Short mmCIF file of C-alpha atoms in Angstrom, two decimals:
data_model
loop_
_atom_site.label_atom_id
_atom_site.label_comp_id
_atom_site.label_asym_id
_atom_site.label_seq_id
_atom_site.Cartn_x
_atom_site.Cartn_y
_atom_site.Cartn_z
CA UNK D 30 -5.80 -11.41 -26.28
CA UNK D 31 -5.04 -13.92 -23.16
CA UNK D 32 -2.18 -15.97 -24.69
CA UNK D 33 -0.97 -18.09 -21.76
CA UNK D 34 -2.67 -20.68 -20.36
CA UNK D 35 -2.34 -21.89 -17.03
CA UNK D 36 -4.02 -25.16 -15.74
CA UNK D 37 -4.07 -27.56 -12.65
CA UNK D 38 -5.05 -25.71 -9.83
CA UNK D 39 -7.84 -27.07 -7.47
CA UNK D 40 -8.22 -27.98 -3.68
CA UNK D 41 -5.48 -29.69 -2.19
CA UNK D 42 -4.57 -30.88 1.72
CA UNK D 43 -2.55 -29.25 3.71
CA UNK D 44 0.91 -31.23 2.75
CA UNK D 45 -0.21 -32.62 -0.32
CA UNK D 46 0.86 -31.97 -4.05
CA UNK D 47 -0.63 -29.75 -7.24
CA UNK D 48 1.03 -29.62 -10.50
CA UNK D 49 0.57 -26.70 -12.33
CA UNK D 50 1.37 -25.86 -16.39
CA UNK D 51 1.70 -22.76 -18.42
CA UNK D 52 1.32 -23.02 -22.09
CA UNK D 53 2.24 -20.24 -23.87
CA UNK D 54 2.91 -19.41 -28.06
CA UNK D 55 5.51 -20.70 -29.31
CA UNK D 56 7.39 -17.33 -30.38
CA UNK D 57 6.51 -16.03 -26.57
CA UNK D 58 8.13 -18.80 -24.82
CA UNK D 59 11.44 -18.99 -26.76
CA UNK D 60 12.07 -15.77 -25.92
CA UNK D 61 10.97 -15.23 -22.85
CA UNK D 62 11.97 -16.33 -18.59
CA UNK D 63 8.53 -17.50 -17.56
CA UNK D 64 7.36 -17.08 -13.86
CA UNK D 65 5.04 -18.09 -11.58
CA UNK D 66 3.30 -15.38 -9.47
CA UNK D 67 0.14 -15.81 -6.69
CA UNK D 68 -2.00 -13.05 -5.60
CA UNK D 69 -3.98 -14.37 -2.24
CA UNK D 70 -6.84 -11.78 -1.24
CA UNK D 71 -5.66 -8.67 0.48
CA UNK D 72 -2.21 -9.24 -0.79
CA UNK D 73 -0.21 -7.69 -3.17
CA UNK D 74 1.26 -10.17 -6.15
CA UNK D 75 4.05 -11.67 -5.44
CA UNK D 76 6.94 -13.50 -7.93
CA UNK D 77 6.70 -17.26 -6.62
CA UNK D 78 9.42 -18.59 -8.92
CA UNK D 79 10.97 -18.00 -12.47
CA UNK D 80 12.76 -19.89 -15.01
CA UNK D 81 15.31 -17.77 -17.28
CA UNK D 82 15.35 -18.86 -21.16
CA UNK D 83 18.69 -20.75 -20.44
CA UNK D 84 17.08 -22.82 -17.07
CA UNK D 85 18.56 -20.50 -14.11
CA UNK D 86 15.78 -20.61 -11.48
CA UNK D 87 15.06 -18.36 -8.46
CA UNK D 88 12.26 -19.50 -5.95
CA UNK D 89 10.66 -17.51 -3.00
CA UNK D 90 12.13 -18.31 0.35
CA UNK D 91 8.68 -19.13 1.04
CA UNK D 92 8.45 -21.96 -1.16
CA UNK D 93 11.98 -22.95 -1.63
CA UNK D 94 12.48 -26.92 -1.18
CA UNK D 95 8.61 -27.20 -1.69
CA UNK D 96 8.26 -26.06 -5.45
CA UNK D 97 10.30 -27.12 -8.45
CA UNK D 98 9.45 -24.60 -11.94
CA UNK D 99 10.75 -26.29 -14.73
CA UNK D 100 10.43 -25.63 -18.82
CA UNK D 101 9.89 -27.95 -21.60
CA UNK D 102 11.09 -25.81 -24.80
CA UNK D 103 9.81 -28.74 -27.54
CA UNK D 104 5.80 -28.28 -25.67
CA UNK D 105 6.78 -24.44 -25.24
CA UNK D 106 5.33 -24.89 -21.66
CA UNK D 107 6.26 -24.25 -18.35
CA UNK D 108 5.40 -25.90 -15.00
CA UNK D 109 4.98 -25.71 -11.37
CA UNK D 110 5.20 -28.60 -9.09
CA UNK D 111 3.75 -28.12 -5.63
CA UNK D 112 4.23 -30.01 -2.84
CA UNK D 113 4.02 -30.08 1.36
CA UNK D 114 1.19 -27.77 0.29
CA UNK D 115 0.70 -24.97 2.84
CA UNK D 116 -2.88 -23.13 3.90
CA UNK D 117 -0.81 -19.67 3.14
CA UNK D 118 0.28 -20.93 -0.52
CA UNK D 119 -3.83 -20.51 -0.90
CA UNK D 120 -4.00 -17.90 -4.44
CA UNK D 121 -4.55 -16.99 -7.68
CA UNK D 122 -1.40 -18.50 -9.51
CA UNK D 123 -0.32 -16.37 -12.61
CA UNK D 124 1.90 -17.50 -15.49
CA UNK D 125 3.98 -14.70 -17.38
CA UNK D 126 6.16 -14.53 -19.98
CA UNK D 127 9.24 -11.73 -20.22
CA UNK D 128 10.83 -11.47 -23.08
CA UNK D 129 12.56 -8.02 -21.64
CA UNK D 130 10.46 -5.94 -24.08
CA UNK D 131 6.95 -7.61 -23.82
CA UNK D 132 5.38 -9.03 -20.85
CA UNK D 133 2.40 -11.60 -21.14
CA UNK D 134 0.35 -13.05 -18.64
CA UNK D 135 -2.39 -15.65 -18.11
CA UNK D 136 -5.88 -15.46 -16.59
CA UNK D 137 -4.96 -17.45 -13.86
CA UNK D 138 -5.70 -20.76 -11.93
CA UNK D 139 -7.10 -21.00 -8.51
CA UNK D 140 -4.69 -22.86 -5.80
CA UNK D 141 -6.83 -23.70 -2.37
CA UNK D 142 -5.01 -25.37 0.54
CA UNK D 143 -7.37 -26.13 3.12
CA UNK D 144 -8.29 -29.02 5.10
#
């Protein structure tokens, strides 16, 4: 069963802006630091950014002062803002959920930077 749901990927400019959102159960997200991993084609997944249950945040190097992850506890959803959009942040952009016991993911939404 796919519990997570990730939307708001699509097709965005080189140096533009995507927001993307993770919903995930209730009981899942309470207990768990949600992340944001990409898997572009010939390249293994990588951890983008994650947000620990009590807010601490880590961020790539490769995205660092571009991407902001940020939870809202009461919508038990997490999200990914995206902006000076680069062609090499083009992938498949994975939500999970790690509660330290159980890990979750989504299906995935499609990023594409490209002008």
């Amino acid at each position: 069963q796919v519990q997570l749901v990730e939307s708001g990927g699509g097709l965005a400019q080189p140096g533009g802006s995507l927001s993307l959102s993770c919903a995930a159960p209730e009981s899942i997200f309470v207990a768990s630091a949600m992340g944001w991993y990409r898997q572009a084609p010939g390249k293994q997944r990588e951890l983008v950014a994650s947000i620990a249950v009590a807010g601490k945040t880590y961020y790539a190097d490769s995205v660092k002062g571009r991407f902001t992850i940020s939870r809202d506890n009461a919508k038990h959803t997490v999200y990914l803002e995206m902006s000076g959009l680069k062609p090499e942040d083009t992938a498949v952009y994975l939500c999970k959920a790690d509660s330290g016991m159980n890990w979750n993911w989504g299906r995935g939404t499609q990023v594409t930077v490209s002008s």
